Short mmCIF file of C-alpha atoms in Angstrom, two decimals:
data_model
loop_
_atom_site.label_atom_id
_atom_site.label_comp_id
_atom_site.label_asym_id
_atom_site.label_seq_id
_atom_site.Cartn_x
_atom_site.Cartn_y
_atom_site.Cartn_z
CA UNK A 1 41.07 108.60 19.68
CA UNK A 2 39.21 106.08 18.02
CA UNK A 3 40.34 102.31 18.75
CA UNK A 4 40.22 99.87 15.60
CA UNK A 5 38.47 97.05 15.02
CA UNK A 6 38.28 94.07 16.64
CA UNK A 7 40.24 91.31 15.15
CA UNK A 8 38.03 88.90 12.59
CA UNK A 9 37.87 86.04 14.53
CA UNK A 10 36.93 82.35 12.31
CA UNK A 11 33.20 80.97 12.18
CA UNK A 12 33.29 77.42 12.39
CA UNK A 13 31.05 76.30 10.04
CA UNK A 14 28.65 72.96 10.91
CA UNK A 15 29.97 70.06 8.52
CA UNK A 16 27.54 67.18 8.23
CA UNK A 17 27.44 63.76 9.34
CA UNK A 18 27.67 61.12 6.78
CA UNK A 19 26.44 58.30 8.63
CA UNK A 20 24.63 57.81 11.60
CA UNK A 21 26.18 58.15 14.79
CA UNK A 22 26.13 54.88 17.29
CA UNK A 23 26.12 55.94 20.63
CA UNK A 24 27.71 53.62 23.04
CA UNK A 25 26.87 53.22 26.22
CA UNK A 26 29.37 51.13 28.78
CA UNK A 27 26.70 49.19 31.32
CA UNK A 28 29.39 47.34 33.25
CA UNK A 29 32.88 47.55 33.20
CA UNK A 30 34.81 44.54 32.35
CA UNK A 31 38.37 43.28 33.94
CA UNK A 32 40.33 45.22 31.78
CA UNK A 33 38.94 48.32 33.14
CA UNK A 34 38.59 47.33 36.81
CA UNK A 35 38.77 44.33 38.81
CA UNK A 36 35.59 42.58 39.86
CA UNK A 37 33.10 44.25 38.17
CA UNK A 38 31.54 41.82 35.97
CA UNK A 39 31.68 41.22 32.53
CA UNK A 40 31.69 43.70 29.88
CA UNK A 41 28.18 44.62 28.14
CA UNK A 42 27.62 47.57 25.50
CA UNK A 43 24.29 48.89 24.12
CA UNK A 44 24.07 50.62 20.90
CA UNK A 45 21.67 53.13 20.08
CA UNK A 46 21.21 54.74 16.73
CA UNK A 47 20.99 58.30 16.09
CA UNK A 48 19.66 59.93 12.73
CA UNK A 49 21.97 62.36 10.71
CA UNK A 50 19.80 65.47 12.44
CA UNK A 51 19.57 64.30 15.68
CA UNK A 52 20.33 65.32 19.25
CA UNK A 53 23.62 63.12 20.13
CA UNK A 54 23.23 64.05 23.78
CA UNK A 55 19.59 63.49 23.82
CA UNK A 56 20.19 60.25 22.16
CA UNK A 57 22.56 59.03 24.81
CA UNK A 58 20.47 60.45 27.75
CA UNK A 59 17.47 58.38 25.85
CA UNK A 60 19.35 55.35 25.59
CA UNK A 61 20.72 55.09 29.38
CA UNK A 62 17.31 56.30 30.59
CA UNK A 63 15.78 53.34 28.94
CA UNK A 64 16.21 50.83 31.89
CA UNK A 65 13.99 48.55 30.90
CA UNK A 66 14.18 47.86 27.25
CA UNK A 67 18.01 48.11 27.98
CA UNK A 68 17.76 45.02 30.56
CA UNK A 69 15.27 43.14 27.91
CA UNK A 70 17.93 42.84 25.68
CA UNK A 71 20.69 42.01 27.66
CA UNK A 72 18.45 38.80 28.88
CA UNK A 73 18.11 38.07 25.52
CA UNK A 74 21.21 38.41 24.15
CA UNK A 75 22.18 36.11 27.35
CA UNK A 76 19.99 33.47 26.34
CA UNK A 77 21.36 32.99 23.01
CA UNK A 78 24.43 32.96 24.00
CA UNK A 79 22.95 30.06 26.59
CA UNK A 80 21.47 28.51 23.76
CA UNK A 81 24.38 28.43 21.70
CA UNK A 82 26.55 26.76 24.52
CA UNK A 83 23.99 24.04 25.20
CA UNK A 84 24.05 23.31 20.97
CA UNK A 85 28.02 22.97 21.37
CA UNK A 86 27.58 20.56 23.98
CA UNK A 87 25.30 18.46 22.15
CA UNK A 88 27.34 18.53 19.03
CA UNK A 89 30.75 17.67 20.84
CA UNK A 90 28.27 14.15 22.65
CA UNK A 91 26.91 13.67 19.47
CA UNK A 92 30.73 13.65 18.21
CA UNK A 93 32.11 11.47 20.58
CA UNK A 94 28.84 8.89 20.78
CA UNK A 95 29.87 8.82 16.88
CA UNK A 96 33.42 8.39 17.45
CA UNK A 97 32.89 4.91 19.84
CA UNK A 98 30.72 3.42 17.67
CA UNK A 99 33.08 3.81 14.85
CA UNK A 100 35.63 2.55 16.89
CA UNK A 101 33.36 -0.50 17.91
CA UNK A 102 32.64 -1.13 14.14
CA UNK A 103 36.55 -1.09 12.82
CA UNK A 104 37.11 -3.66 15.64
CA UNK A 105 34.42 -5.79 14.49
CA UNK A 106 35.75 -5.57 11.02
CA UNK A 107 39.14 -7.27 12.07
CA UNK A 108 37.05 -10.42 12.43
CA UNK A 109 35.37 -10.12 8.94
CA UNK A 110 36.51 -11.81 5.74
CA UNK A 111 37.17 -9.58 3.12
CA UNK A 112 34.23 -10.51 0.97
CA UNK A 113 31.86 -9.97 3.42
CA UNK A 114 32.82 -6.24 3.60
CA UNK A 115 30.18 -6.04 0.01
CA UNK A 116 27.32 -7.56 2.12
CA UNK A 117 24.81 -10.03 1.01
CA UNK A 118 21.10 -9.79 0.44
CA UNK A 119 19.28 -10.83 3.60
CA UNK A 120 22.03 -10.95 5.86
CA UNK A 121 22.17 -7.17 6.28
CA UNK A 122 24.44 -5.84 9.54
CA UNK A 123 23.83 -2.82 11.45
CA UNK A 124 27.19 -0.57 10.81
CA UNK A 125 26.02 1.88 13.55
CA UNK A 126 27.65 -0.89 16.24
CA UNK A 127 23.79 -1.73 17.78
CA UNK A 128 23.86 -4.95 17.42
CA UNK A 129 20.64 -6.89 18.30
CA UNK A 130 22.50 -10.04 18.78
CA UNK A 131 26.36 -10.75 19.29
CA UNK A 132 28.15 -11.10 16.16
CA UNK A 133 29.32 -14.86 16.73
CA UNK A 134 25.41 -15.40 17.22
CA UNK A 135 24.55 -13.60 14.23
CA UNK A 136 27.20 -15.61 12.12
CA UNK A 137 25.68 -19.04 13.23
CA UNK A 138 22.27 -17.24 12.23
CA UNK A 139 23.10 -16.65 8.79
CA UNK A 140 25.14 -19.57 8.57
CA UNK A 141 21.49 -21.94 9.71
CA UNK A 142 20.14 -19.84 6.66
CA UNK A 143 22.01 -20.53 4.08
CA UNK A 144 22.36 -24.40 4.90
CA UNK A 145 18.35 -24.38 4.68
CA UNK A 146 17.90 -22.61 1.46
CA UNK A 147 20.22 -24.72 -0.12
CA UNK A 148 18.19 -28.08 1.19
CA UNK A 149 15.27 -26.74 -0.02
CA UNK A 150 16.91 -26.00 -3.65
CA UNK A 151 18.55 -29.49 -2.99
CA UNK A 152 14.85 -30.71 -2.52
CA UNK A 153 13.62 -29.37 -5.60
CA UNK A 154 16.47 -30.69 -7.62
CA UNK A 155 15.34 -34.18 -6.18
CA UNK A 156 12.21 -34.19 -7.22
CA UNK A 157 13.39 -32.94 -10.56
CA UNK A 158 15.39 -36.02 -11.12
CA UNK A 159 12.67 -38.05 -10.17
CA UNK A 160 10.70 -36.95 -13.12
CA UNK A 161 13.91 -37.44 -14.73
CA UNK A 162 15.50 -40.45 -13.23
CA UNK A 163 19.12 -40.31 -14.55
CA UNK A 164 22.22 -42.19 -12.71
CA UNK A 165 23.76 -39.18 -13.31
CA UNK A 166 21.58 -36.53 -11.84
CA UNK A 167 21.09 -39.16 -8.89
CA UNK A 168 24.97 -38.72 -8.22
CA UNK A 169 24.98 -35.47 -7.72
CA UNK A 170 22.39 -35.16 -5.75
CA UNK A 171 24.07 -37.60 -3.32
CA UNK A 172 26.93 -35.61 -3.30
CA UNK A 173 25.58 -32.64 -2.93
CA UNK A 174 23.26 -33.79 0.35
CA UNK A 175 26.76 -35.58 1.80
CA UNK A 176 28.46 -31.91 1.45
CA UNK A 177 25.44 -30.02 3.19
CA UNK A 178 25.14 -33.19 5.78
CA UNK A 179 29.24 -32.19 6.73
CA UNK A 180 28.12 -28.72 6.44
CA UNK A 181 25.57 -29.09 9.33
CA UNK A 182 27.94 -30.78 11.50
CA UNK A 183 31.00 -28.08 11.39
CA UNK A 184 27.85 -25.48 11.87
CA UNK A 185 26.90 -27.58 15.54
CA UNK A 186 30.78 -28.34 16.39
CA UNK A 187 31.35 -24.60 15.95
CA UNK A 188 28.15 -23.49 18.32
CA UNK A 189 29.57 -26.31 20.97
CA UNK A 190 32.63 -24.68 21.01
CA UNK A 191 31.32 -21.12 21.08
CA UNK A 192 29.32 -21.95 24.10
CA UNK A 193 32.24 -23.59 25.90
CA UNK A 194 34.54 -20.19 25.14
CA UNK A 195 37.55 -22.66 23.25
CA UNK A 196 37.40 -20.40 20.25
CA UNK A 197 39.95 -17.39 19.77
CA UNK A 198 38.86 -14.36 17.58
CA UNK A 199 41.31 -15.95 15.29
CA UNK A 200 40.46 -19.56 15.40
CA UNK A 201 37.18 -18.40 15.26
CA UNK A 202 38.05 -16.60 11.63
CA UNK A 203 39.85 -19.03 10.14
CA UNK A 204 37.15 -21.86 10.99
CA UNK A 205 34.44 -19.25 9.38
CA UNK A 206 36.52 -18.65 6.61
CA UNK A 207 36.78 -22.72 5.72
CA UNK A 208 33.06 -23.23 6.27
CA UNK A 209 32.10 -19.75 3.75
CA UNK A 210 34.44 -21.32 1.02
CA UNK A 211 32.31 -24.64 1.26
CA UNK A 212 29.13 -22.81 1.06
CA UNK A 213 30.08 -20.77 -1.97
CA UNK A 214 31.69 -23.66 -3.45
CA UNK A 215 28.30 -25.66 -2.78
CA UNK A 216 25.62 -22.90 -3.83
CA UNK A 217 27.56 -22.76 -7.20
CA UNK A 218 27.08 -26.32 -7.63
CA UNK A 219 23.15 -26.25 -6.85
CA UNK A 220 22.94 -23.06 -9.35
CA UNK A 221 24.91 -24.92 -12.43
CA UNK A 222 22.36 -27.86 -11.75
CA UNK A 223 18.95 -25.71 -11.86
CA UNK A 224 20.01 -23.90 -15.03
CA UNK A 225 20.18 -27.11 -16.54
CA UNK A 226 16.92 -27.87 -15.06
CA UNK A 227 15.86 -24.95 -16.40
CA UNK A 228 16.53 -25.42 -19.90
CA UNK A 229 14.84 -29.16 -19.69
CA UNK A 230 11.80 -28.38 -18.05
CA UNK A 231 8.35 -26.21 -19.59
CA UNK A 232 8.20 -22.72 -18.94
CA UNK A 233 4.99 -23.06 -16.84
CA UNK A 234 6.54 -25.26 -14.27
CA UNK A 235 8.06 -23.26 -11.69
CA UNK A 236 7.11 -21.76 -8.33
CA UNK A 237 7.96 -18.33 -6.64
CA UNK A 238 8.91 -18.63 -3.39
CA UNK A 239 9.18 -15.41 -1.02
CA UNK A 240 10.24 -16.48 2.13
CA UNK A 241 11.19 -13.57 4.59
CA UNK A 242 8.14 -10.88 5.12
CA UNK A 243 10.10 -7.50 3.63
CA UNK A 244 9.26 -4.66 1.23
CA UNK A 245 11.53 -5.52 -1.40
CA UNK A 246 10.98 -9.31 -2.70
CA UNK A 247 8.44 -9.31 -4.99
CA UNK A 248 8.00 -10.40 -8.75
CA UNK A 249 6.06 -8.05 -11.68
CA UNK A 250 4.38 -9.51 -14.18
CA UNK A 251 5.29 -7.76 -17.23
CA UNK A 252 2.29 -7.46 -19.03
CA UNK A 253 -0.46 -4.80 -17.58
CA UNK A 254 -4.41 -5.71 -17.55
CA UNK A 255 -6.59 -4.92 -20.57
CA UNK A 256 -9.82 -3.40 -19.69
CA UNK A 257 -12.41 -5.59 -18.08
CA UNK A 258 -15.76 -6.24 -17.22
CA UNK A 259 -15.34 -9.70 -15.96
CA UNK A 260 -12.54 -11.66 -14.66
CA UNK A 261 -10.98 -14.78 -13.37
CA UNK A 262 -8.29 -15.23 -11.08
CA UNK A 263 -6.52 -18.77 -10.40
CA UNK A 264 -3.20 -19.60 -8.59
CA UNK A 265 -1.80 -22.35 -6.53
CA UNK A 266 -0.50 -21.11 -3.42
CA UNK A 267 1.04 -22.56 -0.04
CA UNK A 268 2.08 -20.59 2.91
CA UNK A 269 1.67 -20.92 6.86
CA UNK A 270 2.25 -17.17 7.73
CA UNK A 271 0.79 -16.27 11.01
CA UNK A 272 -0.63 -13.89 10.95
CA UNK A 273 -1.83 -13.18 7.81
CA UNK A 274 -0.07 -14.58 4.45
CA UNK A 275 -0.31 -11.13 3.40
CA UNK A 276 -0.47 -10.24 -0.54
CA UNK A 277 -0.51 -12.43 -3.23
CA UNK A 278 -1.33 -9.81 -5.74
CA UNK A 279 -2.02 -6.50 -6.43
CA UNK A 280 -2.98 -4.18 -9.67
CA UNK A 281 -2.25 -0.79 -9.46
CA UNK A 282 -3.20 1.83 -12.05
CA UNK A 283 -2.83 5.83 -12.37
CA UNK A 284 -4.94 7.16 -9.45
CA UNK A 285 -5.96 3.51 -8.02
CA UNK A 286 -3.43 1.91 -6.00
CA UNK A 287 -5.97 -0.53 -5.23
CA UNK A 288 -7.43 -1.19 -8.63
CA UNK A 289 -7.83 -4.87 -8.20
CA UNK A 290 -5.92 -6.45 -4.55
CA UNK A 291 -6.20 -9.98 -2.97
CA UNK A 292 -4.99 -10.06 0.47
CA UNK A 293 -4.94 -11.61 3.84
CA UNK A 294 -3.58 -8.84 6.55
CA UNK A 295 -3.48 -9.46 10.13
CA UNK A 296 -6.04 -11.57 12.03
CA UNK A 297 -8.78 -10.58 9.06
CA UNK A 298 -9.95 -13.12 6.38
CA UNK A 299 -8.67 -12.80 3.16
CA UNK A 300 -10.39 -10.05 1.10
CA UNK A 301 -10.37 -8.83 -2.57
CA UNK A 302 -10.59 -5.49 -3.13
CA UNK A 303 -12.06 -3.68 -6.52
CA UNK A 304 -11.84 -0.07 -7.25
CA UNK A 305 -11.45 -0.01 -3.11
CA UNK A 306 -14.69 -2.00 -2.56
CA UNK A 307 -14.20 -4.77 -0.33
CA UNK A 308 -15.62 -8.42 -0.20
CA UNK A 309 -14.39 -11.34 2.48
CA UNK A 310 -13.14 -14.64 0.90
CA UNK A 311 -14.04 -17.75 2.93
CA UNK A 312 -10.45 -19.31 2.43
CA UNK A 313 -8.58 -21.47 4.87
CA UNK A 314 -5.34 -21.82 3.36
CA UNK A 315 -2.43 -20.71 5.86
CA UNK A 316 -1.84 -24.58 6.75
CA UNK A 317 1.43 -25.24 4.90
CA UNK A 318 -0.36 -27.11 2.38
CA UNK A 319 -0.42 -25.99 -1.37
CA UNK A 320 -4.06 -25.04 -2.42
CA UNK A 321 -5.82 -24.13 -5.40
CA UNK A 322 -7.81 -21.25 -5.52
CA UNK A 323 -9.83 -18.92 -7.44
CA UNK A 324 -12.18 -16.12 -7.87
CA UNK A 325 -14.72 -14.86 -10.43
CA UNK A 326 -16.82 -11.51 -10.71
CA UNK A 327 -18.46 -9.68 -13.74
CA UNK A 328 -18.85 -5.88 -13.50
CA UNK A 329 -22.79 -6.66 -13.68
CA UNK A 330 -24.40 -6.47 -10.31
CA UNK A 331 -20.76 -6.88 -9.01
CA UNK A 332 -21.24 -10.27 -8.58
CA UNK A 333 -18.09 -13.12 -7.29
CA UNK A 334 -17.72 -16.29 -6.40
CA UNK A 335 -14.65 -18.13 -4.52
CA UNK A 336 -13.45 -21.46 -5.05
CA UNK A 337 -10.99 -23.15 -2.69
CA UNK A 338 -9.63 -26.57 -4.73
CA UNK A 339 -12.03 -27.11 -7.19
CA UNK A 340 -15.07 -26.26 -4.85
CA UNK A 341 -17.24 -23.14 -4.62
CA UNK A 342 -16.97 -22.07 -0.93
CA UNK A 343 -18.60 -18.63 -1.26
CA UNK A 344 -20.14 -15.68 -3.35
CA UNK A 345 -21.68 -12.33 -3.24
CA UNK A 346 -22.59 -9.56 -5.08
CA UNK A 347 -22.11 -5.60 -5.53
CA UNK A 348 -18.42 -5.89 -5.38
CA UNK A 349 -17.64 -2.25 -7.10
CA UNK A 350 -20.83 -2.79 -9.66
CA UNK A 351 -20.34 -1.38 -13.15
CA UNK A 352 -16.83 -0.33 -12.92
CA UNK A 353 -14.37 -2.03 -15.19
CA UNK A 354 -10.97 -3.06 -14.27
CA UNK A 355 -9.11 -0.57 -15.11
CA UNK A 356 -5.94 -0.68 -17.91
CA UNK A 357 -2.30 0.63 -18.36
CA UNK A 358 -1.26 -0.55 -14.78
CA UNK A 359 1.12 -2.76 -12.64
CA UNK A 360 1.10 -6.20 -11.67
CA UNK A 361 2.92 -7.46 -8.59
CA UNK A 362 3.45 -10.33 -7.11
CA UNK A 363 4.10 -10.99 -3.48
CA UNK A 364 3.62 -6.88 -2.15
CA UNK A 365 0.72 -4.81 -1.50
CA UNK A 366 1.28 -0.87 -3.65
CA UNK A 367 0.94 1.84 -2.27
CA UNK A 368 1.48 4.08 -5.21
CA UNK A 369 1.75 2.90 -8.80
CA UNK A 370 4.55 0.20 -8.81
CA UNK A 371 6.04 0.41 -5.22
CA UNK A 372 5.24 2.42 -1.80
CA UNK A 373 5.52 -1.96 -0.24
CA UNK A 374 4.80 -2.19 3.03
CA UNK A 375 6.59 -5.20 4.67
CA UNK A 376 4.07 -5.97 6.98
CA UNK A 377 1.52 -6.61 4.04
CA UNK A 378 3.74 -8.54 1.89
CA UNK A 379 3.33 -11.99 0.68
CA UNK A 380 4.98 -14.94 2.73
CA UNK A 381 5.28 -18.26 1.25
CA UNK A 382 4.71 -19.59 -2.49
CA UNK A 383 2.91 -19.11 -5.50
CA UNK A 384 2.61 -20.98 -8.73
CA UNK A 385 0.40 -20.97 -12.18
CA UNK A 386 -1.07 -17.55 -11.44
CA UNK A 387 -3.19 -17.11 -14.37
CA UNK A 388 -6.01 -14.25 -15.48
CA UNK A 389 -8.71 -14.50 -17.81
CA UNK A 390 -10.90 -12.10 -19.07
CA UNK A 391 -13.88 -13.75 -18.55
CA UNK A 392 -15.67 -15.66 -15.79
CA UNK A 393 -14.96 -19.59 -15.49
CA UNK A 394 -17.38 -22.36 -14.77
CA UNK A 395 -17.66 -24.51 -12.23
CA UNK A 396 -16.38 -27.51 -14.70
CA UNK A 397 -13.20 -25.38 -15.92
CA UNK A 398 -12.05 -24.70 -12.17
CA UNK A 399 -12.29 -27.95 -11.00
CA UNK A 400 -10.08 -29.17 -14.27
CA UNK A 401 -7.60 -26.47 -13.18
CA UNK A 402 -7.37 -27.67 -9.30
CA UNK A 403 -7.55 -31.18 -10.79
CA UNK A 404 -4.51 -30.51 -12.79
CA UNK A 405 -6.88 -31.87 -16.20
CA UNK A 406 -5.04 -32.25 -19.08
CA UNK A 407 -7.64 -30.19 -20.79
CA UNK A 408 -6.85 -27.34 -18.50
CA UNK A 409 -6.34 -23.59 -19.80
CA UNK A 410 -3.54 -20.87 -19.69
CA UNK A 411 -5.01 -17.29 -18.68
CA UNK A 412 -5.90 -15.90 -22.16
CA UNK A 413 -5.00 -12.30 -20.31
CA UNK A 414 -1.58 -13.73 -18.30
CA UNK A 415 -0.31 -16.66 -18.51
CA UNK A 416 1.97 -18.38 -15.74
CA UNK A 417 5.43 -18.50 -18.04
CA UNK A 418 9.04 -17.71 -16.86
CA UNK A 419 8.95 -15.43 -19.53
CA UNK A 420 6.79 -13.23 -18.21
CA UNK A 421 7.69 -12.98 -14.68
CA UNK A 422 10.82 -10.38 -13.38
CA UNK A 423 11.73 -11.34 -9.52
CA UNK A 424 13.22 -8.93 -7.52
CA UNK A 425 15.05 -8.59 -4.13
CA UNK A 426 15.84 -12.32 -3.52
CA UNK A 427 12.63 -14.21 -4.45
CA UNK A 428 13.28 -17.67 -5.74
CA UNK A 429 11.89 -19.57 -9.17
CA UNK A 430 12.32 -23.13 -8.39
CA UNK A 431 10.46 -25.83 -10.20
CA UNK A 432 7.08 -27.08 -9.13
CA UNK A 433 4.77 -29.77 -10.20
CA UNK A 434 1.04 -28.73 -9.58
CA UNK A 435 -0.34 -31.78 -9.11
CA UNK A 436 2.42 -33.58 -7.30
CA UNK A 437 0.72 -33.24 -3.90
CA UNK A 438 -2.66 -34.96 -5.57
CA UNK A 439 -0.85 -38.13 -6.32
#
């Protein structure tokens, strides 16, 4: 008897993978799966579409070392990450004092002080070098002395202009800064003996602000009208805090030149170093054509980068006169310190001519063409009748100059005129009499 056929049993037929296959194997159970066992890790491994799944996973867990590499790893970023938080979160709450400290401080502050004033900048970070009642008085001393200096200047206006008048006002004006000063030392007596209250202390401020505002407006109506009366050569820049941002450009750049001359009256008793009185930058040159004191070193003047020392002695708080010559031929210069030669030299950047199509500043040192000011190299004190030929002067023509001659020149190049002067960052034009100090 024959026996049929086995029954057709189903192939299965190999379907492949789309993707490959990530193997996963558990190092250490976490405490969801069992207590005490550490935390949970996992280590991937991946497999390619043909590849042995088991062999893979027997690869991956045989693979001690490389396994354990990245775990440490892994570990220390994690580390890493934490310590960042923690910084962040000090950072945060550093932040969040200081902010604190500075909306407290505001309480005390009128409400036009919140726009700030030049010079009298505040740290808003709450690092304050000085307590703020200090730092008020500070100011405060400021103000009163810039305002008896413009008071000064207005005094000797009107004494080249005697007018009943203009000698009213000026009394006025020095009673109202002579109350001034006395509120100012009442107000420091009682700060030191504690009998001010934050509030007492506000409203007293508050009074003695509305004076000075009241006062500087009168000083500032008076020198307009000195300004309209008096010649546009007759004024003085003063620059009296050493910062990189007071300075005055001359509008006019320098022509070519193969010979110059240089002339200024200038006062200052910087220490040390009255820093820069000029400098002439053009395109690739910072230092095209630079007179300047830095330091402990003499004053120097520098062409094209080529240096020569200037035997001037002028940081005594006394105006002085001085100038200085050269011709591109042998390089040769020649200093004169009111009216008299006190030095000269030669092969001071020979044959190179000044270069033109540049800046002019007055009071900073450039870095790059028209700024890059350094505040330790900038110009403290004043400056008056800065002129430039281009040609070299005689002997005769720079003692008529420092003489204050009638027959005395302008710079054909620049010539000292309000007109042609821009001030910048809180430097002064007040008006100045060259010769007043000769009589």
């Amino acid at each position: 008897r024959r026996l049929p056929p086995p029954p057709l049993l189903p192939v299965p037929v190999p379907v492949p993978v789309p993707v490959p296959v990530l193997v996963l194997v558990l190092a250490l159970a976490g405490p969801a799966l069992g207590q005490g066992l550490g935390q949970t890790r996992f280590i991937c491994t991946s497999v390619p579409l043909d590849g042995d799944v088991c062999a893979a996973s027997a690869l991956g867990s045989g693979s001690a070392e490389e396994l354990k590499g990245t775990v440490l790893q892994l570990r220390e970023t994690v580390l890493q990450q934490k310590e960042t938080i923690m910084n962040q979160k000090e950072t945060i709450r550093e932040l969040t004092a200081k902010l604190g400290r500075c909306e407290s401080q505001s309480v005390l502050e009128l409400p036009g002080e919140a726009k700030g004033r030049k010079g009298f900048a505040k740290n808003t970070m709450g690092d304050l070098s000085r307590p703020p009642a200090a730092e008020t008085l500070s100011q405060l001393g400021q103000t009163l002395q810039s305002l008896k200096t413009r008071l000064e200047n207005l005094e000797q206006f009107s004494r080249m202009n005697s007018s009943s008048q203009t000698n009213n006002l000026k009394d006025i004006l020095q009673n109202k800064i002579d109350d001034l000063e006395k509120q100012v030392l009442s107000r420091v007596n009682s700060l030191e003996e504690g009998k001010l209250s934050p509030r007492n202390e506000s409203e007293e401020r508050g009074k003695i602000e509305s004076t000075l505002t009241s006062l500087h407006q009168r000083i500032s109506d008076l020198e307009k009208g000195q300004k309209d009366n008096r010649p546009p050569d007759r004024f003085q820049l003063t620059f009296p805090l050493r910062t990189n941002y007071m300075y005055a450009k001359v509008k006019k750049s320098l022509p070519e030149m193969y010979a110059f001359s240089i002339c200024m009256w200038i006062k200052s008793n910087a220490s040390p170093g009255m820093g820069t009185p000029f400098s002439y930058a053009v395109p690739g040159q910072a230092n095209e054509l630079v007179l300047i004191e830095w330091g402990n070193n003499p004053m120097e003047i520098l062409i094209n980068d080529k240096v020569a020392k200037l035997p001037f002695v002028i940081n005594d708080g006394k105006w002085h006169h001085i100038c200085v010559t050269w011709t591109t031929r042998d390089g040769v210069w020649e200093a004169y310190q009111d009216g008299t030669q006190t030095g000269n030299g030669e092969n001071l950047a020979p044959y190179h001519p000044i270069k033109p199509q540049g800046v002019l500043v007055l009071g900073q040192e450039q870095d790059t063409l028209g700024g890059g000011f350094d505040a330790t190299q900038a110009f403290v004190g004043e400056l008056a009748h800065f002129n430039v030929w281009d040609r070299k002067l005689s002997p005769g023509e720079v003692y008529g100059l420092a003489t204050c001659s009638s027959k005395a020149l302008a710079g054909n190049v620049i010539a000292w005129a309000e007109a042609n002067i821009d001030i910048y960052g809180g430097a002064t034009k007040w008006t100045f009499e060259a010769c007043r100090q000769l009589n």
